[in-house]
Coordinates of C-alpha atoms in Angstrom, one line a residue:
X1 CA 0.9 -1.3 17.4
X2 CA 1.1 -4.6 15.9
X3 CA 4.3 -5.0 13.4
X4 CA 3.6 -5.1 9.9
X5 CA 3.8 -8.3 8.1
X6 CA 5.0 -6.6 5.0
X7 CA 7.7 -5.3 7.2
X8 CA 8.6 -8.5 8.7
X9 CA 8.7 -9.6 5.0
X10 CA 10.9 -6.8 4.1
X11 CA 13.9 -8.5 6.5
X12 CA 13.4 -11.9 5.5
X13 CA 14.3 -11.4 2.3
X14 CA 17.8 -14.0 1.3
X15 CA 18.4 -13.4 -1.8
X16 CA 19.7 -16.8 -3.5
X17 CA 21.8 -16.3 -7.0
X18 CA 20.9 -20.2 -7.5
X19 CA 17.2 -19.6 -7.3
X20 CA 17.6 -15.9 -9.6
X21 CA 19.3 -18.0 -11.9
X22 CA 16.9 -20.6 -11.8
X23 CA 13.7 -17.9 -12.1
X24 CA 15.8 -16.2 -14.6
X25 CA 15.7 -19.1 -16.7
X26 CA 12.1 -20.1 -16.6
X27 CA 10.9 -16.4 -17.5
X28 CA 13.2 -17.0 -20.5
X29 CA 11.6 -20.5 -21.6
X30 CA 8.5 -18.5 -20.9
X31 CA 8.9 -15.6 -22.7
X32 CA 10.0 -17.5 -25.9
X33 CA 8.0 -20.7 -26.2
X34 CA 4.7 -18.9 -25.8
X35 CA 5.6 -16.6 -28.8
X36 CA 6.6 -20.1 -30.7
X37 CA 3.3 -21.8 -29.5
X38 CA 1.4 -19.1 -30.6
X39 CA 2.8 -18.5 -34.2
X40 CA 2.6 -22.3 -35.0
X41 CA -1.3 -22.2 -33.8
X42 CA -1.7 -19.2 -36.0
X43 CA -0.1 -21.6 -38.8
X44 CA 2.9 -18.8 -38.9
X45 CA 6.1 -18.7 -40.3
X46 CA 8.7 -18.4 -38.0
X47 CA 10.9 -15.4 -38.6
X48 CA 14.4 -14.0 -37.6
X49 CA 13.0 -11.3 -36.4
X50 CA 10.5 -13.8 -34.2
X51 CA 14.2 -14.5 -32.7
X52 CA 15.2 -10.7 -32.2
X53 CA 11.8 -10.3 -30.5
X54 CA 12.2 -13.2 -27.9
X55 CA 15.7 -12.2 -27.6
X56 CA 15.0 -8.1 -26.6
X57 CA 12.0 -9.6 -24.7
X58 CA 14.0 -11.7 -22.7
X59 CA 16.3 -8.9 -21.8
X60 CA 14.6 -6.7 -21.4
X61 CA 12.4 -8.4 -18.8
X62 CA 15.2 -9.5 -17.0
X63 CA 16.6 -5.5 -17.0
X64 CA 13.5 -4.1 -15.8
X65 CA 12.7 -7.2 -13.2
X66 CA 14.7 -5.6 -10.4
X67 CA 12.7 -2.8 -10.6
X68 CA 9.9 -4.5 -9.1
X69 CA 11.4 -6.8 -7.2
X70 CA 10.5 -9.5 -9.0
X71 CA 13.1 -11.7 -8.2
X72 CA 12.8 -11.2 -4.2
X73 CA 13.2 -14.7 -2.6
X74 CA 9.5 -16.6 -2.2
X75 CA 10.1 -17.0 1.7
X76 CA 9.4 -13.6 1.6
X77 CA 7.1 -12.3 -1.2
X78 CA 3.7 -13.5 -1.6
X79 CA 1.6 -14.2 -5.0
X80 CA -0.2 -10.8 -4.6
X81 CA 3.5 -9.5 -4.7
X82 CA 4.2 -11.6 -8.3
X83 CA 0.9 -10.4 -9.5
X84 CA 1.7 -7.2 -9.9
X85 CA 5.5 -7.1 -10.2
X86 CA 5.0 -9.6 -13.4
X87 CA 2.2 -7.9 -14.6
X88 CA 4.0 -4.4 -14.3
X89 CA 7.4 -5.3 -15.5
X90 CA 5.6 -7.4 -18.6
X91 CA 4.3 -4.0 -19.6
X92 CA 7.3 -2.6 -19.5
X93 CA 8.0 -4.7 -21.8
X94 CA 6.1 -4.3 -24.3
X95 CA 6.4 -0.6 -24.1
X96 CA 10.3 -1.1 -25.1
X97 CA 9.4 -3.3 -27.7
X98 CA 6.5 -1.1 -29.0
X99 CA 9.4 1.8 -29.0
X100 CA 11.9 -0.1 -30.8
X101 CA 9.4 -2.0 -33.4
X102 CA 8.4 1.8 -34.6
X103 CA 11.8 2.9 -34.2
X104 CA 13.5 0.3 -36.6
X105 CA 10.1 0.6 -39.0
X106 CA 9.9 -3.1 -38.3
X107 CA 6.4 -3.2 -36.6
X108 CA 4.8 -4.5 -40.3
X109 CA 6.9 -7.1 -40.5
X110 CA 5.4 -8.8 -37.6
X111 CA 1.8 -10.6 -37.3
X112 CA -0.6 -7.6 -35.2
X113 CA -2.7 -11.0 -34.2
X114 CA 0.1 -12.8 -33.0
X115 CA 2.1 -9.7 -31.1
X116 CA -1.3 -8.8 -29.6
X117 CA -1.7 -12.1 -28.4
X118 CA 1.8 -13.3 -27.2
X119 CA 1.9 -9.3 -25.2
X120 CA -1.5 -10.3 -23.1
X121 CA -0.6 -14.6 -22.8
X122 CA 2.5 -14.1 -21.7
X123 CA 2.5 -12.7 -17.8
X124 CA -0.3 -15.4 -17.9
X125 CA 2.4 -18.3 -18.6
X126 CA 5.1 -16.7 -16.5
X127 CA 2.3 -16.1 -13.2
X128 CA 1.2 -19.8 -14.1
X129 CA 4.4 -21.4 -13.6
X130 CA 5.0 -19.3 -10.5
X131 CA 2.0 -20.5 -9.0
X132 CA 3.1 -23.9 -9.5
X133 CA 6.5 -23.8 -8.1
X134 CA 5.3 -22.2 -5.4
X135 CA 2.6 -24.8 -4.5
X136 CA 5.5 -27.8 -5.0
X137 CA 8.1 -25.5 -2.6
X138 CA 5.4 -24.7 0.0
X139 CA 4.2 -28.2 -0.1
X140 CA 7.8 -29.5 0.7
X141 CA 9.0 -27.0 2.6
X142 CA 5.9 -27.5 5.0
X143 CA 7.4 -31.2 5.2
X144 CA 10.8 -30.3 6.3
X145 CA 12.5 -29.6 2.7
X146 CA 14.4 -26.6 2.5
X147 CA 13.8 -24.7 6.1
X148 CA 15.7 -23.1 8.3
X149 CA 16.2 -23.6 12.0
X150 CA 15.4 -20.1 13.2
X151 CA 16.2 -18.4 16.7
X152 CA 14.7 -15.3 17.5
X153 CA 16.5 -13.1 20.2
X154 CA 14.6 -10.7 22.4
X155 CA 11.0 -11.8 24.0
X156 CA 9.3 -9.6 23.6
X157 CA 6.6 -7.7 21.5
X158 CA 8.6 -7.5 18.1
X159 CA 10.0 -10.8 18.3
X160 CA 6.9 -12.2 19.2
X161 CA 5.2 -10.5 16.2
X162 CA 8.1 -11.9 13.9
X163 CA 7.4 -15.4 15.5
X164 CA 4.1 -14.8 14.9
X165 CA 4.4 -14.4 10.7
X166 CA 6.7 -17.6 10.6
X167 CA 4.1 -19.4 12.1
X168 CA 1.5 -18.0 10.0
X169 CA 3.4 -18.7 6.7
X170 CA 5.0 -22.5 7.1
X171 CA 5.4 -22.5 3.4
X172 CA 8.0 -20.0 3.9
X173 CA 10.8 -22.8 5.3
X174 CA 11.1 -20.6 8.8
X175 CA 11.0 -22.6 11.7
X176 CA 11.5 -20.3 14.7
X177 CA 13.1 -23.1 17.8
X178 CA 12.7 -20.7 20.5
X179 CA 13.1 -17.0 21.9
X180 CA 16.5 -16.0 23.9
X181 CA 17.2 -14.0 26.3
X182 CA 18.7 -13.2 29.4
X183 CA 16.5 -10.3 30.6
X184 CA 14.4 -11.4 33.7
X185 CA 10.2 -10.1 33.9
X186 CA 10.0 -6.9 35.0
X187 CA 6.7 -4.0 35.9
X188 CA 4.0 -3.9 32.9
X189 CA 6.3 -6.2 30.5
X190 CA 6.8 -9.7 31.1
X191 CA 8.9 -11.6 28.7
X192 CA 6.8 -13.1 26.0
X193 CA 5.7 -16.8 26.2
X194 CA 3.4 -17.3 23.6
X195 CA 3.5 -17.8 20.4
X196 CA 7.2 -19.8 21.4
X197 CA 8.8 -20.3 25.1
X198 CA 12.2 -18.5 26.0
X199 CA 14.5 -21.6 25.5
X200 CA 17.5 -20.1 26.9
X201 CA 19.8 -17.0 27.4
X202 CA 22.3 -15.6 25.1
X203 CA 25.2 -17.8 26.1
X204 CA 23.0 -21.0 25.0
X205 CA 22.1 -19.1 21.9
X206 CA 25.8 -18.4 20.7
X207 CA 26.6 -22.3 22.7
X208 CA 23.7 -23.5 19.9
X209 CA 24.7 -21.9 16.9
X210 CA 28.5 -22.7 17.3
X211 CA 27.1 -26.3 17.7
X212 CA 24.9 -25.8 14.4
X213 CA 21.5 -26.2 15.7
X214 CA 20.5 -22.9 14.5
X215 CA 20.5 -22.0 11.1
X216 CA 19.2 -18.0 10.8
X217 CA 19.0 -15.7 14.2
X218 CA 17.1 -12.7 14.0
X219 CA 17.9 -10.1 16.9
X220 CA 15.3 -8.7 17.9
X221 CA 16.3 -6.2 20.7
X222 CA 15.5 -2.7 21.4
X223 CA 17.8 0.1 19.8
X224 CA 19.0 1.3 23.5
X225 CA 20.6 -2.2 23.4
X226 CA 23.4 -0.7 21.1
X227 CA 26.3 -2.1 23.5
X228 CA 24.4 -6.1 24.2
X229 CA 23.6 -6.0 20.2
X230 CA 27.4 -5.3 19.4
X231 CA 28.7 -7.6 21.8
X232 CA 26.2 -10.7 20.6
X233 CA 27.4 -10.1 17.4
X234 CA 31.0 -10.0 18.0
X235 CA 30.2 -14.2 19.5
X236 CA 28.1 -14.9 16.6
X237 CA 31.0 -13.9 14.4
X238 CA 32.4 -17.3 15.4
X239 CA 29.5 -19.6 13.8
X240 CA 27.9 -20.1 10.6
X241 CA 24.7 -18.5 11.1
X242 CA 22.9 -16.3 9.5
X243 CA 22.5 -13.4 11.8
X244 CA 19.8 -10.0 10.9
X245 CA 18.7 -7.5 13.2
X246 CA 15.3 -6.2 13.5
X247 CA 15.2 -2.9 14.8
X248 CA 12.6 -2.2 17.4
X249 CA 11.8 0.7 14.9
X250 CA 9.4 -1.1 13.2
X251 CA 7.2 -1.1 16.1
X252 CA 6.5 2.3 15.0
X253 CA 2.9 3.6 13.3
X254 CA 5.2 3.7 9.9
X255 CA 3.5 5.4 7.1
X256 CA 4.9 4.2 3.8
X257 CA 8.1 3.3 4.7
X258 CA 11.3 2.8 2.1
X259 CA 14.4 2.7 2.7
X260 CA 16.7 4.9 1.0
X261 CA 20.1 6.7 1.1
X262 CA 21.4 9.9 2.1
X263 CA 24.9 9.9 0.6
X264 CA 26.6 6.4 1.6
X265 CA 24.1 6.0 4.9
X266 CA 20.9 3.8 4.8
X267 CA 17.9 5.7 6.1
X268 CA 14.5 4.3 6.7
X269 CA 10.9 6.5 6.2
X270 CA 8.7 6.5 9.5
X271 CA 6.1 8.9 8.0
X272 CA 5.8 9.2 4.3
X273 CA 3.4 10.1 1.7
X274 CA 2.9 7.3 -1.2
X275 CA 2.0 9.6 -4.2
X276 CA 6.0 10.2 -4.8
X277 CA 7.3 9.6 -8.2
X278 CA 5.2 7.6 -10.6
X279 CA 2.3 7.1 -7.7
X280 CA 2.1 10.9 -7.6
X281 CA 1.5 11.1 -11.6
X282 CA -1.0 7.9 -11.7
X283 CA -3.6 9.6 -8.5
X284 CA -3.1 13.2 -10.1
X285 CA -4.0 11.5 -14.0
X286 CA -6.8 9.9 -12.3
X287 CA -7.9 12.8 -10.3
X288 CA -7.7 14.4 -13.9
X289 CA -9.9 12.4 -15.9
X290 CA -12.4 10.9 -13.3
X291 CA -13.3 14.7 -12.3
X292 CA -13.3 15.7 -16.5
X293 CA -15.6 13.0 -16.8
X294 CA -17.8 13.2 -14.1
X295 CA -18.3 17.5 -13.8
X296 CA -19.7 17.0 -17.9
X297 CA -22.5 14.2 -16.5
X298 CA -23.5 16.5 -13.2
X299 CA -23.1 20.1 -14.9
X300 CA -27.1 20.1 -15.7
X301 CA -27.5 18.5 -12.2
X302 CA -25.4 21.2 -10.7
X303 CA -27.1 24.4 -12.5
X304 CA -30.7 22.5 -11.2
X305 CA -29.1 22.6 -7.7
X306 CA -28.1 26.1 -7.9
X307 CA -31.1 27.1 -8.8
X308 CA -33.0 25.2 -6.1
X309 CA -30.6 27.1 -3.3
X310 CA -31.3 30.5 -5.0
X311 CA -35.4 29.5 -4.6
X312 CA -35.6 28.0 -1.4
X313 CA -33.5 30.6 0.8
X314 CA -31.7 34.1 0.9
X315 CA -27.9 33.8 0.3
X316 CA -25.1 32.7 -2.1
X317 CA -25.0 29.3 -4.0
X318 CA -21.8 27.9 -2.9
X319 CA -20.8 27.6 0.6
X320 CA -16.8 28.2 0.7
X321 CA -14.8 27.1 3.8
X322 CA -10.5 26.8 4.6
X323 CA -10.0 23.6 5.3
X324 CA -6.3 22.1 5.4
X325 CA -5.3 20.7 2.0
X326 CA -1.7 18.3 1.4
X327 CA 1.1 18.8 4.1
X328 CA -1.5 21.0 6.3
X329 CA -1.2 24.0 3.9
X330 CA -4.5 25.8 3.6
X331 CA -7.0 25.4 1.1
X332 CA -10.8 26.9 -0.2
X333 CA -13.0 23.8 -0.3
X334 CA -16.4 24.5 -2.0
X335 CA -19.8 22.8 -1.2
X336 CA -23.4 23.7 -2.6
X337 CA -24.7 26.0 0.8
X338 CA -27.3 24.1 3.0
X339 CA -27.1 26.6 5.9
X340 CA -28.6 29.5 6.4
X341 CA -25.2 30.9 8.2
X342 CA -21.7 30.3 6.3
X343 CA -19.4 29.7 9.1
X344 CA -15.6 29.8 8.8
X345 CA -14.2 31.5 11.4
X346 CA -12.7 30.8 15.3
X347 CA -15.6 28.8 15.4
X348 CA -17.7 25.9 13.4
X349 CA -20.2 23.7 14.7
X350 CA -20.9 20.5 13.1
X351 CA -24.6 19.9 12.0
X352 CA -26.6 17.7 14.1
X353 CA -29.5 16.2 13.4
X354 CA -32.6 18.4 12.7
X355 CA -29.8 21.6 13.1
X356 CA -31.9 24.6 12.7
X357 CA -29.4 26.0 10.6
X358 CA -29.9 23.6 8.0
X359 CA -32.1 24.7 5.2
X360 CA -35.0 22.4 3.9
X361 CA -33.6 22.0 0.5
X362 CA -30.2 21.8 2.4
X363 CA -31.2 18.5 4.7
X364 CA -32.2 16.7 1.1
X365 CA -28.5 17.9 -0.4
X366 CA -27.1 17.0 3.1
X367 CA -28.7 13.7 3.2
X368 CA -27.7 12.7 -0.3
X369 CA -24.3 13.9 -0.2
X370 CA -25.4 16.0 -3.2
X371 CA -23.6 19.7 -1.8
X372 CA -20.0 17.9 -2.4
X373 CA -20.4 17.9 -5.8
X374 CA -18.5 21.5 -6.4
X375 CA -15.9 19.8 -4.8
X376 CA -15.1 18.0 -7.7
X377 CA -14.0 21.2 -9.1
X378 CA -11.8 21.4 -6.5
X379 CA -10.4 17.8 -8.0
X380 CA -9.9 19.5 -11.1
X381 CA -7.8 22.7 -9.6
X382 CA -5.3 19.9 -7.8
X383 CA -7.1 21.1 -4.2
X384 CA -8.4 17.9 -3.8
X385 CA -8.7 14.8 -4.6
X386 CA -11.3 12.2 -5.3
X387 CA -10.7 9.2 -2.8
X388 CA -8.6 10.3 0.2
X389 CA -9.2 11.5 4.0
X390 CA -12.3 13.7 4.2
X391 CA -11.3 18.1 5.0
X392 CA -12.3 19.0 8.2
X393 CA -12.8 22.6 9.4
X394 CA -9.3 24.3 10.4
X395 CA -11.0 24.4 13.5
X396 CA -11.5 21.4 14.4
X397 CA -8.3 20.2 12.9
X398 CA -6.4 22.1 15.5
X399 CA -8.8 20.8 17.7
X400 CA -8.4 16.8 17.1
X401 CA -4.4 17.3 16.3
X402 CA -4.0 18.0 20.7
X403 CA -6.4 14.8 21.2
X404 CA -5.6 12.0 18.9
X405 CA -2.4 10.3 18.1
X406 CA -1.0 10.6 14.3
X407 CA -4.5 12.6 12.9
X408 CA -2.0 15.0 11.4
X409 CA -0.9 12.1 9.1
X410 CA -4.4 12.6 7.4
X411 CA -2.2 15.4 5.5
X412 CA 0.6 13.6 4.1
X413 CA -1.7 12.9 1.0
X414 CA -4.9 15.5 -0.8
X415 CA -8.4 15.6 1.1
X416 CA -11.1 13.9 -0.8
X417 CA -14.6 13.7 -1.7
X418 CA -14.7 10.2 -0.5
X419 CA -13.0 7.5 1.2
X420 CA -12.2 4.2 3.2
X421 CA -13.9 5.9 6.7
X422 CA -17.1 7.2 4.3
X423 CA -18.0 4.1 2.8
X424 CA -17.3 2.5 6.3
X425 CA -20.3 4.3 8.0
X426 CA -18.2 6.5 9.3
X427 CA -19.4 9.7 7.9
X428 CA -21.9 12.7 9.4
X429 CA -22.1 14.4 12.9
X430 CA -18.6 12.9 15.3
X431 CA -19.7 14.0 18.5
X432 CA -17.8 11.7 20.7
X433 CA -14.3 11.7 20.6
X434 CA -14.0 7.8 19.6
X435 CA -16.1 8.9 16.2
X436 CA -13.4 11.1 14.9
X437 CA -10.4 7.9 16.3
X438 CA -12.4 5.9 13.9
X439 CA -11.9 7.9 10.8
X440 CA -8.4 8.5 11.4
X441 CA -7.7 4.7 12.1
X442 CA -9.8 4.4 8.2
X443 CA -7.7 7.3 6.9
X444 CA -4.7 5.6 7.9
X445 CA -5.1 2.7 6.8
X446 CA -6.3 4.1 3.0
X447 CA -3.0 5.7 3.0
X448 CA -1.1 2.6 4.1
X449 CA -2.6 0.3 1.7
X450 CA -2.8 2.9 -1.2
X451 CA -3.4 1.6 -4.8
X452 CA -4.9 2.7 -7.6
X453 CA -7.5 -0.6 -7.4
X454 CA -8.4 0.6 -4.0
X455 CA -9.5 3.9 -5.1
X456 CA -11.6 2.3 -7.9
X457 CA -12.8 0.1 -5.3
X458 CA -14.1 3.0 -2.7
X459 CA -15.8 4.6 -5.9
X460 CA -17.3 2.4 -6.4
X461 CA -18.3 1.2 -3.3
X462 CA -19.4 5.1 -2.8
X463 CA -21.8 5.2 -5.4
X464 CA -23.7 2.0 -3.5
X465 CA -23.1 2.9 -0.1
X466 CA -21.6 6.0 0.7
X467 CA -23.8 9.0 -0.5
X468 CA -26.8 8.6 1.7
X469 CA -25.9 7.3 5.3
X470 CA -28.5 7.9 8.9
X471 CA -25.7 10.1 10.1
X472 CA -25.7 12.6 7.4
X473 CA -27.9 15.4 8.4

């Protein structure tokens, strides 16, 4: 399993007061001459209480900053990352000021066309003039300004994958020399030689950095090297490098990991789910409204249905199965019945193409994804949800669990009506064991990468391509 580069970012994170200080600054300059640009277009006035505003803006932006991370160093942060941290601590923002405008009974006092204006330009400005100094840094850091000598000990697959995201971001300033290490090529793992050579062994490492040659050294052995790890850094004490250990940990499948405390001890997350916290409340308001919204446009649709299954075979409307819901607890999934059987017992069969079980109005329903639609009612009852890994049969679940790596991990978050796998192709009959490796790999990866712009993204990408597929039947 490759190493995450978000995780390799995560441990090259210095954090410089100088260049806090310095971002610090510019948000400030920012914040307050867009406010003062924009009231002299408007032909304003410039009040005291223009002066309070910029002032409470400034703090508070620079209070709720660390709550994104905004001010993480840029050899380890990317613009996607100051996107959204300016964007989301900007609103913060203005949801203080908001509070404390209605609070003081001050909000008439200000201009609604200027507020309005300086609340949406602003995390314009302050992402502008990130861009730009980003741009000038990476341009000079690429050309030797401000990088770091970097030696990476341990050759094998995690220092090779840390290697590996230094190479593939110069603007960061990380310029790895060389791998170290004393351990000799041994069965199935050779020491790695690509993307760097192994320049020497871990008496010319500590020889190298007491000589200065080496500015950061990241140690990169595996945990059972407790006793070679200690004694490495006990030399390295005696030089001026920067020293970090990368724990062969994150070699792991890690499912939202965080760090986080337990008392006074740093723990770190292998397997987590990401709807914690705020997350939790934004997919569950979603859920919410999406469902609201879309059972009032499909309840004539869905009585039409209903009746169609009551005309075309004996048998009850809705077809209700156990499936296993969040954390592998048990839930009552409902579909529109397309069978002539309702199986949910010891043992279900998935349909195959021209399945005699399948009703003739069912195949159309089938074919159209059209007998999911009840399942939006299961949205609405917190059952389900409406982007997330597809319910299987309990079944087939205990089935897959023996067979493939991690499938349990489908779990950590709601089932849904839709998701990455689906509008991948990879919906309908899995009759080969790779099928089913497939959609776990998509659901896996839908619960790594988690936002709320992904799921509007896979809904809307459903509604294209992921109702009617040739392996729907």
């Amino acid at each position: 399993m490759p190493i995450k580069s978000r995780t390799i970012q995560r441990l090259m994170r210095p954090y410089h007061s100088k260049f806090v200080g310095l971002s610090q600054a510019a948000d400030a300059l920012c914040i307050g001459l867009t406010l003062w640009v924009i009231t002299s277009f408007y032909g304003l006035p410039w009040l005291d209480l223009y002066t309070l505003a910029v002032a409470s803006g400034i703090g508070l932006f620079i209070f709720f900053a660390p709550f994104h991370d905004l001010y993480r160093s840029w050899r380890a942060a990317g613009a996607r990352h100051d996107f959204s941290a300016v964007w989301l601590t900007w609103l913060s923002v203005v949801m203080a000021l908001l509070f404390l405008a209605y609070a003081t009974q001050t909000s008439e006092e200000f201009s609604r066309r200027a507020a309005l204006t300086w609340f949406l330009v602003t995390p314009m400005v302050l992402l502008l003039w990130r861009s730009g100094g980003r741009m000038v840094l990476g341009h000079l850091r690429q050309r030797g300004f401000n990088s770091r000598r970097v030696a990476v000990v341990g050759a094998r697959e995690v220092g090779a994958a840390l290697v590996r995201n230094m190479l593939d971001a110069p603007w960061s300033g990380l310029r790895p020399v060389g791998f170290y290490d004393d351990r000799k090529p041994a069965g199935l793992r050779p020491l790695v030689t690509e993307p760097l050579k192994v320049v020497g062994d871990l008496d010319r490492l500590v020889k190298h950095a007491q000589e200065g040659r080496v500015d950061i050294i990241y140690i990169a052995l595996p945990m059972r090297a407790e006793k070679r790890i200690q004694r490495l850094l006990a030399q390295l004490s005696d030089t001026t490098a920067s020293v970090y250990v990368v724990p062969d940990f994150f070699m792991f499948n890690l499912l939202n990991s965080t760090w986080t405390q337990v008392g006074d001890l740093p723990v770190v997350s292998i397997f987590e789910t990401p709807f914690y916290g705020v997350d939790g409340w934004i997919k569950r308001l979603e859920d919410i409204v999406l469902s609201s919204v879309i059972l009032l446009i499909i309840a004539i649709p869905m009585l039409l249905i209903a009746l169609g299954i009551k005309l075309s075979s004996p048998g009850p409307v809705l077809f209700k199965q156990d499936r296993y819901g969040l954390r592998g607890n048990r839930i009552e999934v409902w579909k529109f019945r397309t069978m002539h059987v309702c199986e949910n017992g010891a043992e279900v069969r998935s349909a195959t193409r021209d399945d005699p079980r399948v009703t003739r109005f069912g195949a159309f329903l089938r074919q159209t994804s059209l007998d999911e639609l009840p399942q939006f009612i299961n949205v609405l009852q917190g059952r389900m949800s409406i982007v997330g890994p597809r319910p299987h049969a309990v079944v087939h679940n205990e089935q897959y669990r023996k067979l493939i790596n991690g499938y349990m991990l489908r779990h950590k978050v709601k089932p849904g009506i839709t998701g990455l796998a689906q509008i991948n192709g990879w919906r309908g009959e899995v009759n080969t064991l790779d099928k089913m490796q497939k959609r776990v790999e998509y659901d896996l990866a839908y619960i790594h990468n988690w936002s709320l712009f992904a799921d509007i993204k896979i809904i809307f990408m459903t509604v294209f391509k992921g109702f009617v597929g040739k392996n729907a039947y």
